[in-house]
């Protein structure tokens, strides 16, 4: 046994170093990129990263009292053997007979222990360890041994935890193979939030004091995860201000400082990252947090305080609980402005007859709501805030997003602040199937949010819950059917969490049927089986850390900063990391030219403004001027990284401005923007065929798709649907548009089969007629008639779009498309088109040179013109934006992975269209800041913004840095938080008057 424990300690000491190395090789550095050449199909480094991470988490939580059987001991030895074999062969001074087993691993362990805080750098580890064997079977063998070791140790640990007796609260998590480390506290649910919440309810109920009228103790408690590293707790509430029919609500914040520090065992930061998690407890001897010196006044009665505050300007009331006394502090500015708003319940939002359908809620926001509700259940269930029954009627929302959808990332619990009778110890469970109805109710709530419909719609006509008497057990079979519906489309973590809620045996083996929710061990098990999987699913799919959920501002629950570069690397850790690098490294000095330049028969009858050569996967136009492969790769990666930085700037500096609340109740806004809701953009291209995960993420943005291709040729099955893309050009542009304008609705019009269509001269007329709105005669070469509903007119009349993006161009003007564009311009639709990729060898393509269309050129991330963009037009606008080495989604069936980088004016065009959408949304949000009378006087002028000419005036403001004759669009220079919204609108208004 001692030998086995020694092996475990050895493995625990070296695995973090191997994990560090695997993490490096899954990164974006040049060395990592080169190391992965030829290994992408097996995702070797990604798999190693997963297994090392899993091993580290299991070992961090390991209990040394667990007996390890002989089969698992052999698995452990095999894992150490394979790690020992990966060291670079060096000559040891000791004789072979004098060397101990695992000599190199032991040396590494000693080095780690001796260095202490001086970590071993990755560069040194790379010199010591060679992770990838040249032979694939050896690489597979290595991964399999690590997988088996991790699985066996994890299974053994989980079984041991179930069998061992429950620990008292003061001893929980004692006895790891690691010594406790003081320092950073874990960001896990605090075990004290439940106690804080009970104390807060008691103090508020005692201090309400309604005199002379019916008590109005209705309260909305904002639900949150409460991940805090301090002893004090903060709660956000909305208090009812009056007992009459016209309810008003007061936004409030309560800070609770406990009287004394609580005794608890410190938990190491390493343990906090383990899979077997525990509640966060404050360390021993934690000092009581000091309350800053500020004005405070004793609360003589909450009812009286609400009456006084409600007559003043909307503000956030700040309360303090200290030494069991209630104080009020100086108020702060209102965060949610809920004083005159009535909340919307989750039940009403899920109702199919709701004026705002629940499917408007973003997938990411649904994930966040599920995580918050699960955490709230842990903190409040069976306490004074949330007694024993709860459902979607008890959950409500105040804040509305720009398109009228309630902000479901900030849920409130409807409750009351009134004295409670002593809670009975338990319910009559003699007739209950599920021993914990609250957990079952949580599972049903999660399912209703996932599927977007209430369980009442799924009940059979003879379900007993359709009557006046309600028994939640009768809904359990219905919920099981709903869960079955989720198995194909929902994440495995979500499915497992809901299964744990619905299964009546989940907790009975360990805790019986009468466990108390005050039992820390019981709540910890709920966290491990239900809450934690939901949090992991949120992080895997959207990269959202649960620790940051509580600090999200109203209507601003957006992707975290880190996800802009990894946002599509989701669901599975072994997702393909990068395209093959071999195709990027030409061996001779040459220029890569698009096919249009090499085939004189093509001209520009109809071409996508993109590279026709499918050889490279990094971009469409890479003008290679070096024969050094390493130098070339470095240049490519540098441009790629800068493109990500440009998009990051947009995400951090502009996107928060358009996630604010939009008040669409004013008549002037309806006159300027006649159609309520989000900005709509149509993209005319080769269609769309997103990878599964991206399709899931963007499902709330991609509102419709339609094809205008022939239905009678040999590709009939592929071309009849609008959601196909045989080329990739359209998918790349549409996904990029969704990234630049995350709050816009996107409509996909498929007018090209692929870029090869432009090589057939007779296809030019066919493509022209697809784009416009005329009947098409039968063409013998295709033996079918084309659809008579064409893209531009359909986008304007049926989809009601505000913007049309066209990443294509023709050499000559086309009458039928010209008429369609004029039709769209008359109806105030903004149109943007690619300038072409012919460089100085040709003029700007048509329709980009039309006055009704905004022509878009391409630059790198610094605003320098790309070589392929046409010569600027003297005396006119030459708008240009990022169009080089931009990463976006790619159809999986085309064999280049789920993402690729493209360059071209066709890449710049959807980015510019997205910027135009951001401008429209910004102005829509900002107009009320000018005052209603002022806006009413300028309705006609502001309406000009919804035209290509009007948007061009804003683009000129953004392009205040002319570079090489081009007007480089820098959206964050004009749409900048340092400028007041009214100032920006006034500038736009002055420019629009000149049109």
mmCIF file of C-alpha atoms in Angstrom, residues 33 45 277 390 416 440 520 555 686 748 824 837 873 896 950:
data_model
loop_
_atom_site.group_PDB
_atom_site.id
_atom_site.type_symbol
_atom_site.label_atom_id
_atom_site.label_comp_id
_atom_site.label_asym_id
_atom_site.label_seq_id
_atom_site.Cartn_x
_atom_site.Cartn_y
_atom_site.Cartn_z
ATOM 1 C CA UNK A 33 1.289 25.479 -34.868
ATOM 2 C CA UNK A 45 -2.337 17.183 -28.219
ATOM 3 C CA UNK A 277 -16.147 19.891 -5.485
ATOM 4 C CA UNK A 390 -41.760 26.662 -6.663
ATOM 5 C CA UNK A 416 -42.706 38.100 0.668
ATOM 6 C CA UNK A 440 -38.046 17.450 -9.316
ATOM 7 C CA UNK A 520 -24.034 20.527 4.003
ATOM 8 C CA UNK A 555 -28.970 43.466 -20.614
ATOM 9 C CA UNK A 686 -23.676 30.739 -51.827
ATOM 10 C CA UNK A 748 -29.588 34.096 -46.035
ATOM 11 C CA UNK A 824 -34.760 48.477 -52.538
ATOM 12 C CA UNK A 837 -10.320 41.539 -55.999
ATOM 13 C CA UNK A 873 -11.879 56.381 -56.908
ATOM 14 C CA UNK A 896 -11.073 22.092 -44.018
ATOM 15 C CA UNK A 950 -27.389 58.243 -44.959
#
